[in-house]
Short mmCIF file of C-alpha atoms in Angstrom, two decimals:
data_model
loop_
_atom_site.label_atom_id
_atom_site.label_comp_id
_atom_site.label_asym_id
_atom_site.label_seq_id
_atom_site.Cartn_x
_atom_site.Cartn_y
_atom_site.Cartn_z
CA MET A 1 -24.95 -13.33 4.65
CA LYS A 2 -23.52 -11.29 1.88
CA MET A 3 -22.43 -13.04 -1.77
CA THR A 4 -19.43 -11.90 -2.50
CA PHE A 5 -16.39 -13.07 -5.31
CA ARG A 6 -12.20 -12.50 -5.16
CA TRP A 7 -11.33 -10.01 -7.05
CA TYR A 8 -7.30 -9.62 -7.15
CA GLY A 9 -7.05 -5.62 -8.60
CA GLU A 10 -6.99 -4.14 -12.02
CA LYS A 11 -4.70 -7.04 -14.15
CA ASP A 12 -7.29 -9.76 -12.58
CA ASN A 13 -8.78 -11.11 -15.68
CA VAL A 14 -11.77 -11.52 -14.05
CA SER A 15 -13.66 -8.21 -14.19
CA LEU A 16 -15.41 -5.93 -12.30
CA LYS A 17 -17.98 -5.65 -14.41
CA TYR A 18 -18.26 -9.60 -15.05
CA ILE A 19 -18.45 -10.45 -11.52
CA LYS A 20 -21.32 -7.63 -10.71
CA GLN A 21 -23.31 -10.48 -13.53
CA ILE A 22 -22.40 -12.96 -11.07
CA PRO A 23 -26.41 -13.81 -8.81
CA ASN A 24 -27.30 -12.05 -6.10
CA MET A 25 -23.02 -10.70 -6.08
CA SER A 26 -22.81 -8.09 -3.80
CA GLY A 27 -19.77 -6.95 -3.18
CA VAL A 28 -15.84 -8.28 -4.02
CA VAL A 29 -13.04 -9.53 -1.64
CA THR A 30 -9.71 -7.38 -2.72
CA ALA A 31 -6.94 -5.50 -1.55
CA VAL A 32 -4.18 -3.41 -2.69
CA TYR A 33 -1.14 -5.16 -4.46
CA GLU A 34 1.48 -3.63 -5.55
CA VAL A 35 3.24 -1.81 -1.57
CA PRO A 36 5.31 -3.56 -1.12
CA VAL A 37 4.41 -6.18 2.58
CA GLY A 38 5.16 -3.95 5.40
CA GLU A 39 4.28 -0.32 3.90
CA VAL A 40 1.24 1.86 4.04
CA TRP A 41 -1.61 1.43 2.09
CA THR A 42 -2.01 5.05 1.23
CA GLU A 43 -5.39 6.33 1.34
CA GLU A 44 -5.11 7.35 -1.92
CA LYS A 45 -4.96 4.20 -3.07
CA ILE A 46 -7.45 2.27 -0.67
CA LYS A 47 -9.96 5.28 -2.33
CA ARG A 48 -9.17 4.06 -5.55
CA LEU A 49 -9.79 0.59 -4.80
CA LYS A 50 -13.19 1.39 -3.45
CA GLU A 51 -13.95 3.83 -6.09
CA LEU A 52 -13.30 0.94 -8.80
CA CYS A 53 -15.94 -0.81 -6.85
CA ASN A 54 -18.79 1.54 -5.81
CA ASP A 55 -18.33 2.52 -9.48
CA ASN A 56 -19.29 -1.28 -11.17
CA GLY A 57 -21.29 -1.45 -8.60
CA LEU A 58 -20.11 -3.47 -5.67
CA GLU A 59 -19.13 -3.04 -1.62
CA MET A 60 -15.49 -3.23 -0.96
CA GLU A 61 -16.30 -4.61 3.06
CA ILE A 62 -13.52 -7.46 2.72
CA ILE A 63 -9.97 -7.45 2.81
CA GLU A 64 -7.95 -10.61 1.82
CA SER A 65 -5.34 -9.98 3.38
CA VAL A 66 -3.30 -7.20 4.56
CA PRO A 67 0.02 -9.31 4.68
CA VAL A 68 2.40 -9.18 8.19
CA HIS A 69 5.67 -9.08 7.46
CA GLU A 70 7.86 -12.09 8.79
CA ASP A 71 9.99 -9.82 10.71
CA ILE A 72 6.45 -9.69 13.48
CA LYS A 73 6.49 -13.03 13.03
CA LEU A 74 10.16 -14.02 13.70
CA GLY A 75 9.98 -11.44 16.72
CA LYS A 76 12.47 -9.19 15.80
CA SER A 77 13.98 -5.59 16.67
CA THR A 78 12.26 -4.33 13.65
CA ARG A 79 9.03 -5.60 14.26
CA ASP A 80 7.55 -2.55 16.11
CA LYS A 81 7.53 -0.33 13.27
CA TYR A 82 6.00 -2.68 10.61
CA ILE A 83 3.49 -3.07 13.16
CA GLU A 84 2.83 0.53 13.52
CA ASN A 85 2.07 0.43 9.42
CA TYR A 86 -0.07 -2.42 10.25
CA LYS A 87 -2.43 0.04 12.38
CA GLN A 88 -2.26 2.90 10.07
CA THR A 89 -3.39 0.48 7.51
CA LEU A 90 -6.13 -0.85 9.59
CA LYS A 91 -6.92 3.18 10.13
CA ASN A 92 -6.21 4.05 6.63
CA LEU A 93 -8.53 0.82 5.39
CA GLY A 94 -11.66 1.90 8.35
CA LYS A 95 -12.40 5.68 6.57
CA TYR A 96 -13.23 4.21 4.09
CA GLY A 97 -15.69 1.47 5.51
CA VAL A 98 -14.00 -1.76 5.32
CA LYS A 99 -15.15 -4.36 8.35
CA CYS A 100 -13.40 -7.05 7.79
CA VAL A 101 -9.38 -7.48 7.12
CA CYS A 102 -8.11 -11.64 6.41
CA TYR A 103 -4.96 -12.68 7.31
CA ASN A 104 -2.63 -14.96 8.43
CA PHE A 105 1.23 -15.97 10.32
CA MET A 106 2.14 -18.21 8.34
CA PRO A 107 6.06 -18.45 8.25
CA VAL A 108 7.22 -17.61 4.26
CA PHE A 109 4.58 -19.76 2.13
CA ASP A 110 1.09 -18.74 3.21
CA TRP A 111 0.08 -21.43 1.32
CA LEU A 112 1.50 -24.19 -0.63
CA ARG A 113 0.26 -25.98 -3.84
CA THR A 114 2.13 -28.25 -6.23
CA ASP A 115 0.19 -27.81 -9.33
CA LEU A 116 -1.44 -24.06 -10.24
CA LYS A 117 -3.30 -25.35 -13.62
CA THR A 118 -5.02 -29.10 -13.30
CA LYS A 119 -6.32 -29.87 -15.95
CA ASP A 120 -10.15 -31.54 -15.13
CA PRO A 121 -10.14 -34.61 -17.52
CA ASN A 122 -13.68 -34.35 -18.03
CA ASP A 123 -14.26 -30.61 -18.27
CA GLY A 124 -10.98 -29.27 -19.60
CA SER A 125 -11.19 -26.86 -17.07
CA ASN A 126 -7.73 -25.55 -14.30
CA SER A 127 -7.56 -25.49 -10.31
CA LEU A 128 -5.05 -25.42 -8.33
CA THR A 129 -4.42 -28.91 -6.13
CA TYR A 130 -2.01 -29.84 -3.33
CA LYS A 131 -0.06 -33.21 -3.63
CA HIS A 132 1.55 -34.08 -0.70
CA ASP A 133 3.74 -36.82 -1.85
CA GLU A 134 5.33 -34.48 -4.58
CA LEU A 135 5.65 -31.33 -1.90
CA LEU A 136 7.58 -33.65 0.51
CA LYS A 137 10.42 -34.71 -3.02
CA LEU A 138 11.85 -31.39 -2.95
CA ASP A 139 14.77 -30.16 -1.95
CA PRO A 140 14.15 -27.46 0.41
CA LYS A 141 17.32 -25.71 0.72
CA ASN A 142 16.42 -25.47 -3.55
CA LEU A 143 12.87 -24.87 -3.38
CA SER A 144 10.96 -24.23 -7.16
CA LEU A 145 7.22 -23.62 -6.22
CA PRO A 146 3.79 -22.24 -7.99
CA GLY A 147 3.02 -19.00 -6.66
CA TRP A 148 6.36 -18.60 -5.05
CA ASP A 149 9.17 -18.27 -7.55
CA GLU A 150 9.07 -14.61 -8.44
CA SER A 151 8.74 -13.70 -4.46
CA TYR A 152 11.88 -14.75 -3.17
CA THR A 153 15.55 -15.89 -5.04
CA LYS A 154 16.77 -18.28 -3.71
CA ASP A 155 19.21 -16.99 -1.51
CA GLU A 156 16.17 -14.93 0.49
CA LEU A 157 14.77 -17.73 1.04
CA ASN A 158 16.87 -20.09 2.57
CA GLY A 159 17.78 -17.05 4.33
CA LEU A 160 14.61 -16.99 5.75
CA LEU A 161 13.95 -20.76 6.04
CA ASN A 162 17.24 -20.40 8.61
CA GLU A 163 16.31 -17.73 10.26
CA TYR A 164 12.72 -19.74 11.47
CA LYS A 165 15.04 -22.73 12.72
CA GLU A 166 15.48 -20.77 16.18
CA ILE A 167 11.45 -20.32 16.24
CA THR A 168 9.17 -22.67 17.80
CA HIS A 169 5.14 -23.60 18.04
CA GLN A 170 5.31 -21.92 20.98
CA LYS A 171 8.07 -18.67 20.06
CA LEU A 172 5.26 -18.18 16.97
CA PHE A 173 2.20 -17.98 18.45
CA GLU A 174 4.11 -15.65 21.29
CA ASN A 175 4.68 -13.22 18.09
CA LEU A 176 0.91 -13.97 17.25
CA VAL A 177 -0.02 -12.72 20.49
CA TYR A 178 2.35 -9.63 20.24
CA PHE A 179 1.04 -8.83 17.42
CA LEU A 180 -3.07 -8.97 17.97
CA GLU A 181 -2.11 -7.12 21.65
CA GLU A 182 -0.69 -3.88 19.58
CA ILE A 183 -3.70 -3.88 17.14
CA MET A 184 -6.79 -4.49 18.72
CA PRO A 185 -6.83 -1.22 20.37
CA VAL A 186 -7.20 0.37 16.31
CA CYS A 187 -9.66 -2.45 15.54
CA ASP A 188 -12.51 -1.41 17.97
CA GLU A 189 -11.11 1.33 17.13
CA THR A 190 -12.29 1.79 13.06
CA GLY A 191 -14.46 -1.38 14.30
CA ILE A 192 -12.38 -3.75 11.82
CA ASN A 193 -12.28 -7.36 12.74
CA MET A 194 -9.74 -9.43 11.88
CA ALA A 195 -10.54 -13.10 10.44
CA ILE A 196 -7.22 -15.03 11.02
CA HIS A 197 -6.89 -17.67 8.18
CA PRO A 198 -6.29 -21.06 8.89
CA ASP A 199 -2.41 -22.59 8.21
CA ASP A 200 -2.90 -24.11 4.57
CA PRO A 201 -1.71 -26.90 4.47
CA PRO A 202 -2.57 -27.05 7.71
CA TRP A 203 0.77 -29.18 9.09
CA ASP A 204 4.00 -28.15 9.48
CA MET A 205 6.53 -27.73 5.76
CA PHE A 206 10.00 -28.07 5.11
CA GLY A 207 11.28 -27.07 9.10
CA LEU A 208 8.56 -24.24 9.36
CA PRO A 209 5.81 -23.57 12.25
CA ARG A 210 2.43 -23.90 11.76
CA ILE A 211 0.08 -22.32 14.79
CA ILE A 212 -3.93 -22.43 13.20
CA THR A 213 -4.08 -25.64 12.65
CA ASN A 214 -7.60 -26.91 13.83
CA ASP A 215 -10.18 -26.22 16.42
CA GLU A 216 -8.03 -26.41 19.17
CA SER A 217 -5.57 -23.46 17.64
CA TYR A 218 -7.96 -21.82 16.95
CA GLN A 219 -9.63 -21.74 20.79
CA ASN A 220 -6.24 -21.11 21.99
CA CYS A 221 -6.06 -18.56 20.30
CA LEU A 222 -9.08 -16.49 20.93
CA LYS A 223 -8.96 -17.21 24.76
CA GLN A 224 -6.41 -14.15 24.29
CA PHE A 225 -8.51 -12.13 23.46
CA PRO A 226 -11.53 -12.76 25.44
CA ILE A 227 -14.80 -10.55 24.01
CA SER A 228 -18.41 -10.31 25.38
CA ILE A 229 -21.11 -11.19 22.56
CA THR A 230 -23.68 -9.12 22.50
CA GLU A 231 -26.71 -8.74 20.78
#
């Protein structure tokens, strides 16, 4: 097992120099954050990211995440274009020693919290928190969510929520399988393992289906892609 630390790129307040000072820290979990979802991560950007890590004595073997475009999750006619871009990104990452890509298949929001800076009364530190009762009080047609208000305009968000009204749990799962069937050959070619993140939180939100919610859903996903495990 290796010890790694999340690093949010060059704009992160926690520098690589500081991360390296943590005992037994071998590398970082990071991503190319400035590329719009669905576009290819170029070799130039990946190379720079890796060099920054290596220059500070840290490995860059894990990426979290390469976001999956909403058209793929919705199963739209445009999804194949974005899948091809995803495959090219995986190929580029493989060239620079990436061994694992963490991703998710959560519609619209890939995580939800009700507060990003909850203060601990004991030591004054801040942390992310989720309070279900607070979330239930929100108006789905006029959402204001911590961490997401800058990701979508009001019209964009409402448009996406409307599109997902036609997507059942089964349809979303079928779209996940379609996506994985397309990218798995590239993963075999590059040696990259795909690690799907559990839905966060693991239940339906604002009418959006969640499909990776418990052990059974993971097993159902793995059954679609049987592999032989050898020593």
